[in-house]
PDB file of C-alpha atoms in Angstrom:
ATOM      1  CA  UNK S   1     -13.718  19.459 -19.521  1.00  0.00           C
ATOM      2  CA  UNK S   2     -14.789  16.206 -20.394  1.00  0.00           C
ATOM      3  CA  UNK S   3     -18.888  17.569 -19.378  1.00  0.00           C
ATOM      4  CA  UNK S   4     -18.424  20.577 -21.306  1.00  0.00           C
ATOM      5  CA  UNK S   5     -18.056  18.746 -24.329  1.00  0.00           C
ATOM      6  CA  UNK S   6     -21.875  17.304 -23.629  1.00  0.00           C
ATOM      7  CA  UNK S   7     -22.847  21.271 -22.716  1.00  0.00           C
ATOM      8  CA  UNK S   8     -25.594  21.250 -25.095  1.00  0.00           C
ATOM      9  CA  UNK S   9     -25.277  25.818 -26.491  1.00  0.00           C
ATOM     10  CA  UNK S  10     -26.447  26.389 -29.695  1.00  0.00           C
ATOM     11  CA  UNK S  11     -24.209  29.928 -29.875  1.00  0.00           C
ATOM     12  CA  UNK S  12     -21.044  27.905 -29.237  1.00  0.00           C
ATOM     13  CA  UNK S  13     -20.024  25.036 -31.919  1.00  0.00           C
ATOM     14  CA  UNK S  14     -18.649  21.460 -30.421  1.00  0.00           C
ATOM     15  CA  UNK S  15     -14.963  22.570 -32.696  1.00  0.00           C
ATOM     16  CA  UNK S  16     -13.272  25.594 -30.436  1.00  0.00           C
ATOM     17  CA  UNK S  17     -14.572  23.136 -27.409  1.00  0.00           C
ATOM     18  CA  UNK S  18     -12.097  20.043 -29.104  1.00  0.00           C
ATOM     19  CA  UNK S  19      -9.573  21.812 -29.984  1.00  0.00           C
ATOM     20  CA  UNK S  20      -9.586  23.052 -25.952  1.00  0.00           C
ATOM     21  CA  UNK S  21     -10.329  20.073 -25.358  1.00  0.00           C
ATOM     22  CA  UNK S  22      -7.356  18.334 -27.072  1.00  0.00           C
ATOM     23  CA  UNK S  23      -4.344  21.311 -26.030  1.00  0.00           C
ATOM     24  CA  UNK S  24      -4.587  20.958 -22.092  1.00  0.00           C
ATOM     25  CA  UNK S  25      -4.933  17.143 -21.738  1.00  0.00           C
ATOM     26  CA  UNK S  26      -1.801  17.900 -24.147  1.00  0.00           C
ATOM     27  CA  UNK S  27      -0.305  19.689 -21.617  1.00  0.00           C
ATOM     28  CA  UNK S  28      -1.502  17.938 -18.921  1.00  0.00           C
ATOM     29  CA  UNK S  29       0.342  14.938 -20.771  1.00  0.00           C
ATOM     30  CA  UNK S  30       2.737  16.821 -21.234  1.00  0.00           C
ATOM     31  CA  UNK S  31       3.894  18.497 -17.661  1.00  0.00           C
ATOM     32  CA  UNK S  32       3.484  14.046 -16.553  1.00  0.00           C
ATOM     33  CA  UNK S  33       6.282  13.469 -18.722  1.00  0.00           C
ATOM     34  CA  UNK S  34       8.804  15.938 -17.167  1.00  0.00           C
ATOM     35  CA  UNK S  35       7.280  14.156 -13.993  1.00  0.00           C
ATOM     36  CA  UNK S  36       8.643  11.156 -14.610  1.00  0.00           C
ATOM     37  CA  UNK S  37      11.690  12.413 -16.660  1.00  0.00           C
ATOM     38  CA  UNK S  38      13.789  13.495 -14.132  1.00  0.00           C
ATOM     39  CA  UNK S  39      16.804  11.587 -12.632  1.00  0.00           C
ATOM     40  CA  UNK S  40      15.315  11.066 -10.069  1.00  0.00           C
ATOM     41  CA  UNK S  41      12.319   9.779 -10.651  1.00  0.00           C
ATOM     42  CA  UNK S  42      13.727   7.364 -13.956  1.00  0.00           C
ATOM     43  CA  UNK S  43      16.914   6.511 -11.877  1.00  0.00           C
ATOM     44  CA  UNK S  44      13.818   5.337  -9.570  1.00  0.00           C
ATOM     45  CA  UNK S  45      11.354   3.264 -12.029  1.00  0.00           C
ATOM     46  CA  UNK S  46      14.072   1.941 -14.219  1.00  0.00           C
ATOM     47  CA  UNK S  47      16.269   0.798 -10.767  1.00  0.00           C
ATOM     48  CA  UNK S  48      13.468  -1.430  -9.842  1.00  0.00           C
ATOM     49  CA  UNK S  49      13.144  -2.672 -12.861  1.00  0.00           C
ATOM     50  CA  UNK S  50      16.536  -4.122 -12.954  1.00  0.00           C
ATOM     51  CA  UNK S  51      15.622  -6.180  -9.651  1.00  0.00           C
ATOM     52  CA  UNK S  52      13.177  -8.636 -12.384  1.00  0.00           C
ATOM     53  CA  UNK S  53      15.695 -10.642 -13.793  1.00  0.00           C
ATOM     54  CA  UNK S  54      16.534 -12.356 -10.236  1.00  0.00           C
ATOM     55  CA  UNK S  55      13.525 -14.393 -10.704  1.00  0.00           C
ATOM     56  CA  UNK S  56      12.905 -17.372 -13.555  1.00  0.00           C
ATOM     57  CA  UNK S  57       9.107 -15.587 -13.336  1.00  0.00           C
ATOM     58  CA  UNK S  58      10.272 -12.058 -11.786  1.00  0.00           C
ATOM     59  CA  UNK S  59       8.010  -9.655 -14.016  1.00  0.00           C
ATOM     60  CA  UNK S  60       5.272 -11.929 -13.066  1.00  0.00           C
ATOM     61  CA  UNK S  61       5.937 -11.518  -9.818  1.00  0.00           C
ATOM     62  CA  UNK S  62       7.048  -7.362 -10.366  1.00  0.00           C
ATOM     63  CA  UNK S  63       3.861  -6.853 -12.355  1.00  0.00           C
ATOM     64  CA  UNK S  64       1.963  -8.034  -9.719  1.00  0.00           C
ATOM     65  CA  UNK S  65       2.870  -6.492  -6.849  1.00  0.00           C
ATOM     66  CA  UNK S  66       3.689  -2.560  -9.129  1.00  0.00           C
ATOM     67  CA  UNK S  67      -0.401  -3.258 -10.442  1.00  0.00           C
ATOM     68  CA  UNK S  68      -1.762  -4.436  -6.763  1.00  0.00           C
ATOM     69  CA  UNK S  69       0.113  -1.175  -5.175  1.00  0.00           C
ATOM     70  CA  UNK S  70      -1.347   1.258  -7.440  1.00  0.00           C
ATOM     71  CA  UNK S  71      -4.745   0.007  -7.159  1.00  0.00           C
ATOM     72  CA  UNK S  72      -4.831  -0.279  -3.439  1.00  0.00           C
ATOM     73  CA  UNK S  73      -3.659   3.170  -3.083  1.00  0.00           C
ATOM     74  CA  UNK S  74      -6.595   4.017  -5.105  1.00  0.00           C
ATOM     75  CA  UNK S  75      -8.613   2.272  -3.191  1.00  0.00           C
ATOM     76  CA  UNK S  76      -8.153   2.891  -0.482  1.00  0.00           C
ATOM     77  CA  UNK S  77      -6.505   6.150   0.673  1.00  0.00           C
ATOM     78  CA  UNK S  78      -9.903   8.388  -2.020  1.00  0.00           C
ATOM     79  CA  UNK S  79     -12.446   7.127   0.167  1.00  0.00           C
ATOM     80  CA  UNK S  80     -12.432   9.566   2.718  1.00  0.00           C
ATOM     81  CA  UNK S  81     -11.150  12.283  -0.044  1.00  0.00           C
ATOM     82  CA  UNK S  82     -12.817  12.134  -2.823  1.00  0.00           C
ATOM     83  CA  UNK S  83     -16.278   8.595  -1.546  1.00  0.00           C
ATOM     84  CA  UNK S  84     -17.876   8.971   1.975  1.00  0.00           C
ATOM     85  CA  UNK S  85     -17.953  12.724   2.583  1.00  0.00           C
ATOM     86  CA  UNK S  86     -20.287  15.106   1.615  1.00  0.00           C
ATOM     87  CA  UNK S  87     -19.503  17.089  -0.987  1.00  0.00           C
ATOM     88  CA  UNK S  88     -17.821  13.906  -2.730  1.00  0.00           C
ATOM     89  CA  UNK S  89     -18.392  11.646  -5.844  1.00  0.00           C
ATOM     90  CA  UNK S  90     -20.136   9.270  -4.401  1.00  0.00           C
ATOM     91  CA  UNK S  91     -21.327  11.412  -0.596  1.00  0.00           C
ATOM     92  CA  UNK S  92     -23.018   8.721   2.427  1.00  0.00           C
ATOM     93  CA  UNK S  93     -27.254   7.627   0.916  1.00  0.00           C
ATOM     94  CA  UNK S  94     -29.219   9.706   2.833  1.00  0.00           C
ATOM     95  CA  UNK S  95     -29.826   8.592   6.756  1.00  0.00           C
ATOM     96  CA  UNK S  96     -26.386   6.673   6.339  1.00  0.00           C
ATOM     97  CA  UNK S  97     -25.868   6.647  10.351  1.00  0.00           C
ATOM     98  CA  UNK S  98     -22.304   8.168   9.965  1.00  0.00           C
ATOM     99  CA  UNK S  99     -21.812   8.862  13.605  1.00  0.00           C
ATOM    100  CA  UNK S 100     -21.737   5.454  13.678  1.00  0.00           C
ATOM    101  CA  UNK S 101     -19.728   4.160  10.864  1.00  0.00           C
ATOM    102  CA  UNK S 102     -18.670   6.829   8.244  1.00  0.00           C
ATOM    103  CA  UNK S 103     -19.619   6.312   4.994  1.00  0.00           C
ATOM    104  CA  UNK S 104     -15.206   5.897   4.013  1.00  0.00           C
ATOM    105  CA  UNK S 105     -15.573   3.397   6.688  1.00  0.00           C
ATOM    106  CA  UNK S 106     -17.707   1.275   4.744  1.00  0.00           C
ATOM    107  CA  UNK S 107     -15.342   1.970   1.599  1.00  0.00           C
ATOM    108  CA  UNK S 108     -12.430   1.484   2.434  1.00  0.00           C
ATOM    109  CA  UNK S 109     -12.994  -2.425   3.338  1.00  0.00           C
ATOM    110  CA  UNK S 110     -14.422  -2.534   0.390  1.00  0.00           C
ATOM    111  CA  UNK S 111     -11.602  -0.800  -1.117  1.00  0.00           C
ATOM    112  CA  UNK S 112      -8.899  -3.358   0.521  1.00  0.00           C
ATOM    113  CA  UNK S 113     -11.217  -7.066  -0.400  1.00  0.00           C
ATOM    114  CA  UNK S 114     -11.713  -5.129  -4.271  1.00  0.00           C
ATOM    115  CA  UNK S 115      -7.409  -4.133  -4.054  1.00  0.00           C
ATOM    116  CA  UNK S 116      -5.776  -7.486  -2.689  1.00  0.00           C
ATOM    117  CA  UNK S 117      -8.824  -9.436  -5.391  1.00  0.00           C
ATOM    118  CA  UNK S 118      -8.412  -8.174  -8.557  1.00  0.00           C
ATOM    119  CA  UNK S 119      -4.453  -8.801  -8.632  1.00  0.00           C
ATOM    120  CA  UNK S 120      -4.583 -12.465  -6.063  1.00  0.00           C
ATOM    121  CA  UNK S 121      -3.991 -11.603  -3.124  1.00  0.00           C
ATOM    122  CA  UNK S 122      -0.053  -9.238  -3.499  1.00  0.00           C
ATOM    123  CA  UNK S 123       2.441  -8.112  -1.232  1.00  0.00           C
ATOM    124  CA  UNK S 124       1.879  -4.771  -1.294  1.00  0.00           C
ATOM    125  CA  UNK S 125       3.865  -3.819   2.097  1.00  0.00           C
ATOM    126  CA  UNK S 126       7.391  -4.219   2.266  1.00  0.00           C
ATOM    127  CA  UNK S 127       7.183  -5.154   5.415  1.00  0.00           C
ATOM    128  CA  UNK S 128       4.532  -7.620   5.184  1.00  0.00           C
ATOM    129  CA  UNK S 129       7.973  -8.497   2.936  1.00  0.00           C
ATOM    130  CA  UNK S 130      10.564  -8.689   5.583  1.00  0.00           C
ATOM    131  CA  UNK S 131       8.022 -10.812   7.803  1.00  0.00           C
ATOM    132  CA  UNK S 132       7.156 -13.205   5.234  1.00  0.00           C
ATOM    133  CA  UNK S 133      11.187 -13.136   4.217  1.00  0.00           C
ATOM    134  CA  UNK S 134      12.090 -13.774   8.178  1.00  0.00           C
ATOM    135  CA  UNK S 135       9.889 -16.833   8.062  1.00  0.00           C
ATOM    136  CA  UNK S 136      11.427 -18.459   4.781  1.00  0.00           C
ATOM    137  CA  UNK S 137       7.980 -17.929   3.261  1.00  0.00           C
ATOM    138  CA  UNK S 138       9.468 -16.088   0.005  1.00  0.00           C
ATOM    139  CA  UNK S 139      13.841 -15.510  -1.027  1.00  0.00           C
ATOM    140  CA  UNK S 140      15.951 -12.745  -1.678  1.00  0.00           C
ATOM    141  CA  UNK S 141      15.206 -13.009  -5.149  1.00  0.00           C
ATOM    142  CA  UNK S 142      11.788 -12.768  -4.591  1.00  0.00           C
ATOM    143  CA  UNK S 143      12.020 -10.754  -1.412  1.00  0.00           C
ATOM    144  CA  UNK S 144      13.722  -7.994  -2.911  1.00  0.00           C
ATOM    145  CA  UNK S 145      11.460  -8.672  -6.660  1.00  0.00           C
ATOM    146  CA  UNK S 146       8.660  -7.768  -4.537  1.00  0.00           C
ATOM    147  CA  UNK S 147       9.769  -4.594  -2.531  1.00  0.00           C
ATOM    148  CA  UNK S 148      10.947  -3.007  -6.298  1.00  0.00           C
ATOM    149  CA  UNK S 149       7.645  -3.738  -8.035  1.00  0.00           C
ATOM    150  CA  UNK S 150       5.870  -2.346  -4.774  1.00  0.00           C
ATOM    151  CA  UNK S 151       8.036   1.556  -4.958  1.00  0.00           C
ATOM    152  CA  UNK S 152       7.644   1.036  -8.369  1.00  0.00           C
ATOM    153  CA  UNK S 153       4.076   0.794  -7.953  1.00  0.00           C
ATOM    154  CA  UNK S 154       4.440   4.404  -6.087  1.00  0.00           C
ATOM    155  CA  UNK S 155       6.463   5.980  -7.269  1.00  0.00           C
ATOM    156  CA  UNK S 156       3.830   6.047 -10.255  1.00  0.00           C
ATOM    157  CA  UNK S 157       0.272   5.176  -8.498  1.00  0.00           C
ATOM    158  CA  UNK S 158      -0.050   8.712  -6.612  1.00  0.00           C
ATOM    159  CA  UNK S 159       0.954  11.229  -8.907  1.00  0.00           C
ATOM    160  CA  UNK S 160      -1.070   9.378 -12.212  1.00  0.00           C
ATOM    161  CA  UNK S 161      -3.789   9.703  -9.584  1.00  0.00           C
ATOM    162  CA  UNK S 162      -2.632  13.534  -8.078  1.00  0.00           C
ATOM    163  CA  UNK S 163      -2.651  13.693 -11.716  1.00  0.00           C
ATOM    164  CA  UNK S 164      -6.723  13.200 -12.478  1.00  0.00           C
ATOM    165  CA  UNK S 165      -7.192  14.524  -9.720  1.00  0.00           C
ATOM    166  CA  UNK S 166      -6.366  17.723 -10.628  1.00  0.00           C
ATOM    167  CA  UNK S 167      -7.897  16.643 -14.139  1.00  0.00           C
ATOM    168  CA  UNK S 168     -11.278  15.932 -12.717  1.00  0.00           C
ATOM    169  CA  UNK S 169     -11.698  18.827 -10.320  1.00  0.00           C
ATOM    170  CA  UNK S 170     -11.419  15.889  -7.402  1.00  0.00           C
ATOM    171  CA  UNK S 171      -9.868  16.727  -3.863  1.00  0.00           C
ATOM    172  CA  UNK S 172      -6.034  16.472  -4.297  1.00  0.00           C
ATOM    173  CA  UNK S 173      -4.867  12.994  -2.400  1.00  0.00           C
ATOM    174  CA  UNK S 174      -3.472  12.883   1.042  1.00  0.00           C
ATOM    175  CA  UNK S 175      -0.640  10.582   3.026  1.00  0.00           C
ATOM    176  CA  UNK S 176       1.875   9.794   5.701  1.00  0.00           C
ATOM    177  CA  UNK S 177       3.851  11.981   6.217  1.00  0.00           C
ATOM    178  CA  UNK S 178       6.621  12.935   9.069  1.00  0.00           C
ATOM    179  CA  UNK S 179       8.286  16.849   9.127  1.00  0.00           C
ATOM    180  CA  UNK S 180      12.046  17.189   9.138  1.00  0.00           C
ATOM    181  CA  UNK S 181      12.314  18.559  11.932  1.00  0.00           C
ATOM    182  CA  UNK S 182      10.880  16.059  14.140  1.00  0.00           C
ATOM    183  CA  UNK S 183      12.842  15.295  17.393  1.00  0.00           C
ATOM    184  CA  UNK S 184      12.713  13.481  20.754  1.00  0.00           C
ATOM    185  CA  UNK S 185       9.641  12.744  21.678  1.00  0.00           C
ATOM    186  CA  UNK S 186       7.593  13.043  18.947  1.00  0.00           C
ATOM    187  CA  UNK S 187      10.323  11.775  16.577  1.00  0.00           C
ATOM    188  CA  UNK S 188      10.047   8.173  18.847  1.00  0.00           C
ATOM    189  CA  UNK S 189       6.194   8.796  19.611  1.00  0.00           C
ATOM    190  CA  UNK S 190       5.863   8.603  15.420  1.00  0.00           C
ATOM    191  CA  UNK S 191       8.206   5.659  14.582  1.00  0.00           C
ATOM    192  CA  UNK S 192       6.782   3.480  17.887  1.00  0.00           C
ATOM    193  CA  UNK S 193       3.307   3.849  16.538  1.00  0.00           C
ATOM    194  CA  UNK S 194       4.584   2.790  13.478  1.00  0.00           C
ATOM    195  CA  UNK S 195       5.974   0.126  15.187  1.00  0.00           C
ATOM    196  CA  UNK S 196       2.874  -0.906  16.748  1.00  0.00           C
ATOM    197  CA  UNK S 197       1.317  -1.163  13.978  1.00  0.00           C
ATOM    198  CA  UNK S 198       3.861  -2.926  11.405  1.00  0.00           C
ATOM    199  CA  UNK S 199       4.319  -5.536  15.026  1.00  0.00           C
ATOM    200  CA  UNK S 200       0.000  -6.206  14.981  1.00  0.00           C
ATOM    201  CA  UNK S 201      -0.890  -5.823  11.096  1.00  0.00           C
ATOM    202  CA  UNK S 202       1.499  -8.881  11.406  1.00  0.00           C
ATOM    203  CA  UNK S 203      -0.047 -10.764  14.066  1.00  0.00           C
ATOM    204  CA  UNK S 204      -2.541 -10.356  11.864  1.00  0.00           C
ATOM    205  CA  UNK S 205      -1.379 -11.252   8.763  1.00  0.00           C
ATOM    206  CA  UNK S 206      -0.577 -14.496  10.792  1.00  0.00           C
ATOM    207  CA  UNK S 207      -3.367 -14.894  12.151  1.00  0.00           C
ATOM    208  CA  UNK S 208      -6.250 -15.072   9.591  1.00  0.00           C
ATOM    209  CA  UNK S 209      -4.044 -16.485   6.676  1.00  0.00           C
ATOM    210  CA  UNK S 210      -2.189 -19.524   8.337  1.00  0.00           C
ATOM    211  CA  UNK S 211      -3.900 -20.362  11.898  1.00  0.00           C
ATOM    212  CA  UNK S 212      -7.319 -21.317  10.496  1.00  0.00           C
ATOM    213  CA  UNK S 213      -8.072 -24.921   9.744  1.00  0.00           C
ATOM    214  CA  UNK S 214      -8.281 -26.787   6.390  1.00  0.00           C
ATOM    215  CA  UNK S 215     -11.830 -26.710   6.862  1.00  0.00           C
ATOM    216  CA  UNK S 216     -12.316 -23.311   7.401  1.00  0.00           C
ATOM    217  CA  UNK S 217     -10.165 -22.045   5.065  1.00  0.00           C
ATOM    218  CA  UNK S 218     -12.559 -24.365   2.376  1.00  0.00           C
ATOM    219  CA  UNK S 219     -15.306 -22.197   3.968  1.00  0.00           C
ATOM    220  CA  UNK S 220     -16.158 -20.580   0.044  1.00  0.00           C
ATOM    221  CA  UNK S 221     -16.883 -17.455   2.812  1.00  0.00           C
ATOM    222  CA  UNK S 222     -13.348 -17.995   4.298  1.00  0.00           C
ATOM    223  CA  UNK S 223     -11.732 -15.067   1.427  1.00  0.00           C
ATOM    224  CA  UNK S 224     -14.756 -11.695   2.553  1.00  0.00           C
ATOM    225  CA  UNK S 225     -14.076 -12.559   5.889  1.00  0.00           C
ATOM    226  CA  UNK S 226     -10.666 -13.217   6.183  1.00  0.00           C
ATOM    227  CA  UNK S 227     -10.443  -9.557   3.876  1.00  0.00           C
ATOM    228  CA  UNK S 228     -13.085  -7.611   6.201  1.00  0.00           C
ATOM    229  CA  UNK S 229     -10.737  -8.970   9.447  1.00  0.00           C
ATOM    230  CA  UNK S 230      -7.989  -7.561   7.820  1.00  0.00           C
ATOM    231  CA  UNK S 231      -9.702  -4.474   6.668  1.00  0.00           C
ATOM    232  CA  UNK S 232     -11.354  -3.859  10.621  1.00  0.00           C
ATOM    233  CA  UNK S 233      -7.182  -4.416  11.907  1.00  0.00           C
ATOM    234  CA  UNK S 234      -6.234  -1.781   9.273  1.00  0.00           C
ATOM    235  CA  UNK S 235      -9.398   0.722  10.756  1.00  0.00           C
ATOM    236  CA  UNK S 236      -8.017  -0.219  14.549  1.00  0.00           C
ATOM    237  CA  UNK S 237      -4.822   0.252  13.635  1.00  0.00           C
ATOM    238  CA  UNK S 238      -5.477   4.198  11.848  1.00  0.00           C
ATOM    239  CA  UNK S 239      -7.609   5.138  14.196  1.00  0.00           C
ATOM    240  CA  UNK S 240      -5.435   4.417  17.542  1.00  0.00           C
ATOM    241  CA  UNK S 241      -1.696   5.081  15.622  1.00  0.00           C
ATOM    242  CA  UNK S 242      -1.534   7.742  13.648  1.00  0.00           C
ATOM    243  CA  UNK S 243       1.310   9.542  15.237  1.00  0.00           C
ATOM    244  CA  UNK S 244       2.871   9.881  12.271  1.00  0.00           C
ATOM    245  CA  UNK S 245       0.636   9.263   9.433  1.00  0.00           C
ATOM    246  CA  UNK S 246      -0.014   6.130   9.661  1.00  0.00           C
ATOM    247  CA  UNK S 247       1.740   4.693   6.392  1.00  0.00           C
ATOM    248  CA  UNK S 248       2.262   0.791   8.322  1.00  0.00           C
ATOM    249  CA  UNK S 249       3.933   0.495   4.690  1.00  0.00           C
ATOM    250  CA  UNK S 250       7.728   2.244   4.043  1.00  0.00           C
ATOM    251  CA  UNK S 251       6.460   1.829   0.763  1.00  0.00           C
ATOM    252  CA  UNK S 252       3.755   4.567   0.895  1.00  0.00           C
ATOM    253  CA  UNK S 253       5.364   6.973   3.388  1.00  0.00           C
ATOM    254  CA  UNK S 254       8.933   7.303   0.784  1.00  0.00           C
ATOM    255  CA  UNK S 255       6.554   7.500  -2.305  1.00  0.00           C
ATOM    256  CA  UNK S 256       4.205  10.180  -1.079  1.00  0.00           C
ATOM    257  CA  UNK S 257       7.216  12.770   0.287  1.00  0.00           C
ATOM    258  CA  UNK S 258       8.378  11.866  -3.981  1.00  0.00           C
ATOM    259  CA  UNK S 259       4.345  12.468  -5.514  1.00  0.00           C
ATOM    260  CA  UNK S 260       4.980  15.827  -3.472  1.00  0.00           C
ATOM    261  CA  UNK S 261       9.060  16.158  -4.581  1.00  0.00           C
ATOM    262  CA  UNK S 262      10.476  15.236  -7.027  1.00  0.00           C
ATOM    263  CA  UNK S 263      12.756  13.415  -4.321  1.00  0.00           C
ATOM    264  CA  UNK S 264      13.039  10.402  -2.308  1.00  0.00           C
ATOM    265  CA  UNK S 265      13.596  11.797   1.587  1.00  0.00           C
ATOM    266  CA  UNK S 266      16.579  12.936   1.958  1.00  0.00           C
ATOM    267  CA  UNK S 267      16.495  13.367   5.725  1.00  0.00           C
ATOM    268  CA  UNK S 268      17.606  10.333   8.445  1.00  0.00           C
ATOM    269  CA  UNK S 269      14.258  10.409  10.389  1.00  0.00           C
ATOM    270  CA  UNK S 270      11.481   9.706   7.752  1.00  0.00           C
ATOM    271  CA  UNK S 271      13.229   6.426   6.864  1.00  0.00           C
ATOM    272  CA  UNK S 272      14.507   5.424  11.317  1.00  0.00           C
ATOM    273  CA  UNK S 273      10.404   5.927  11.389  1.00  0.00           C
ATOM    274  CA  UNK S 274       8.897   4.661   8.510  1.00  0.00           C
ATOM    275  CA  UNK S 275      11.338   2.596   7.019  1.00  0.00           C
ATOM    276  CA  UNK S 276      13.901   0.517  10.325  1.00  0.00           C
ATOM    277  CA  UNK S 277      10.684   0.775  12.786  1.00  0.00           C
ATOM    278  CA  UNK S 278       7.823  -1.821  11.004  1.00  0.00           C
ATOM    279  CA  UNK S 279      11.074  -3.744   9.634  1.00  0.00           C
ATOM    280  CA  UNK S 280      11.985  -4.075  13.575  1.00  0.00           C
ATOM    281  CA  UNK S 281       8.276  -4.805  14.154  1.00  0.00           C
ATOM    282  CA  UNK S 282       8.424  -7.610  11.158  1.00  0.00           C
ATOM    283  CA  UNK S 283      11.669  -8.935  11.686  1.00  0.00           C
ATOM    284  CA  UNK S 284      10.067  -9.355  16.061  1.00  0.00           C
ATOM    285  CA  UNK S 285       6.523 -11.182  14.837  1.00  0.00           C
ATOM    286  CA  UNK S 286       8.111 -13.183  13.090  1.00  0.00           C
ATOM    287  CA  UNK S 287       9.962 -14.284  15.743  1.00  0.00           C
ATOM    288  CA  UNK S 288       7.563 -15.012  17.576  1.00  0.00           C
ATOM    289  CA  UNK S 289       5.767 -16.304  15.208  1.00  0.00           C
ATOM    290  CA  UNK S 290       8.236 -18.540  15.153  1.00  0.00           C
ATOM    291  CA  UNK S 291       8.946 -19.246  19.034  1.00  0.00           C
ATOM    292  CA  UNK S 292       4.596 -19.914  18.957  1.00  0.00           C
ATOM    293  CA  UNK S 293       4.950 -22.316  16.324  1.00  0.00           C
ATOM    294  CA  UNK S 294       7.816 -24.436  17.248  1.00  0.00           C
ATOM    295  CA  UNK S 295      10.581 -26.869  15.156  1.00  0.00           C
ATOM    296  CA  UNK S 296       7.065 -26.351  12.579  1.00  0.00           C
ATOM    297  CA  UNK S 297       8.524 -23.264  11.551  1.00  0.00           C
ATOM    298  CA  UNK S 298      11.585 -21.580  10.597  1.00  0.00           C
ATOM    299  CA  UNK S 299      13.728 -18.696  10.627  1.00  0.00           C
ATOM    300  CA  UNK S 300      15.861 -16.367   8.932  1.00  0.00           C
ATOM    301  CA  UNK S 301      16.830 -20.742   8.175  1.00  0.00           C
ATOM    302  CA  UNK S 302      16.306 -22.511  11.231  1.00  0.00           C
ATOM    303  CA  UNK S 303      13.168 -23.211  13.726  1.00  0.00           C
ATOM    304  CA  UNK S 304      14.714 -21.086  16.854  1.00  0.00           C
ATOM    305  CA  UNK S 305      15.584 -23.951  18.695  1.00  0.00           C
ATOM    306  CA  UNK S 306      17.862 -25.019  16.110  1.00  0.00           C
ATOM    307  CA  UNK S 307      19.307 -21.534  16.534  1.00  0.00           C
ATOM    308  CA  UNK S 308      19.891 -21.585  19.962  1.00  0.00           C
ATOM    309  CA  UNK S 309      21.415 -24.927  19.533  1.00  0.00           C
ATOM    310  CA  UNK S 310      23.869 -24.287  16.792  1.00  0.00           C
ATOM    311  CA  UNK S 311      22.667 -25.685  13.896  1.00  0.00           C
ATOM    312  CA  UNK S 312      23.016 -25.728  10.877  1.00  0.00           C
ATOM    313  CA  UNK S 313      20.835 -23.481   7.996  1.00  0.00           C
ATOM    314  CA  UNK S 314      17.830 -25.564   6.705  1.00  0.00           C
ATOM    315  CA  UNK S 315      18.066 -23.013   3.398  1.00  0.00           C
ATOM    316  CA  UNK S 316      21.326 -21.907   1.179  1.00  0.00           C
TER     317      UNK S 316
END
């Protein structure tokens, strides 16, 4: 539609084209508004926003997670659909060794780095938020606010990007989802993969963010090395632990279903695979890290040794 406005055809006047463009966009925006005013969508956004007052700086935390989530979805879901493959907006350069390193993988790496850098390193993942909460890096109010911001970003981000794809004629994005019929070995394999993916993701976060020395962190290229390792690790998890998509992020799985159906998932298996398994993994990763660090690291308010001794909580 945008391109048609600049198409020079002497037999066709520009005014009708402008009217067509405006009418089409108005109809599309009206459809977006109708979607946003559905009760499940509107109620979700209102409830997410209602948690902002829990912290003095809750608005900033919430908005950072919300915008960071939208950026993360846009920049990491578009490679392989909009960019990086033959026939897309940005195909691989001529002679690119796709059999060795697919070009969309390189763009995914850029997406991981840019999404994190653009908004100051938001968590954008309820699983990471849970492991941070278990290790007392954030309090319960911050935990709730960041997850609310992430869910709001997902509820807004997926439909917004799908709408953009429809308007511009691009390939629709895909997302992680299991069918309600999953049961038995299929269900447990999906849950196992999401558990292991979150466990390894948390270990990766600990390793690249907390374990390097002060000298290493002070190096001018540390951030780019850290994010490159993170992107590489996520790519390996996508390749080898993909029975449930993979999501490696509870918010992505649930918000994808919302974007496709206009309602939250109504079958328990979804929450077993995409929420219970990753949160169990996040808590397990926090416990193992606290055991590794000893008395210097608390786990839900006390060191592991303190829990065994029955010490009082170190936080209220």
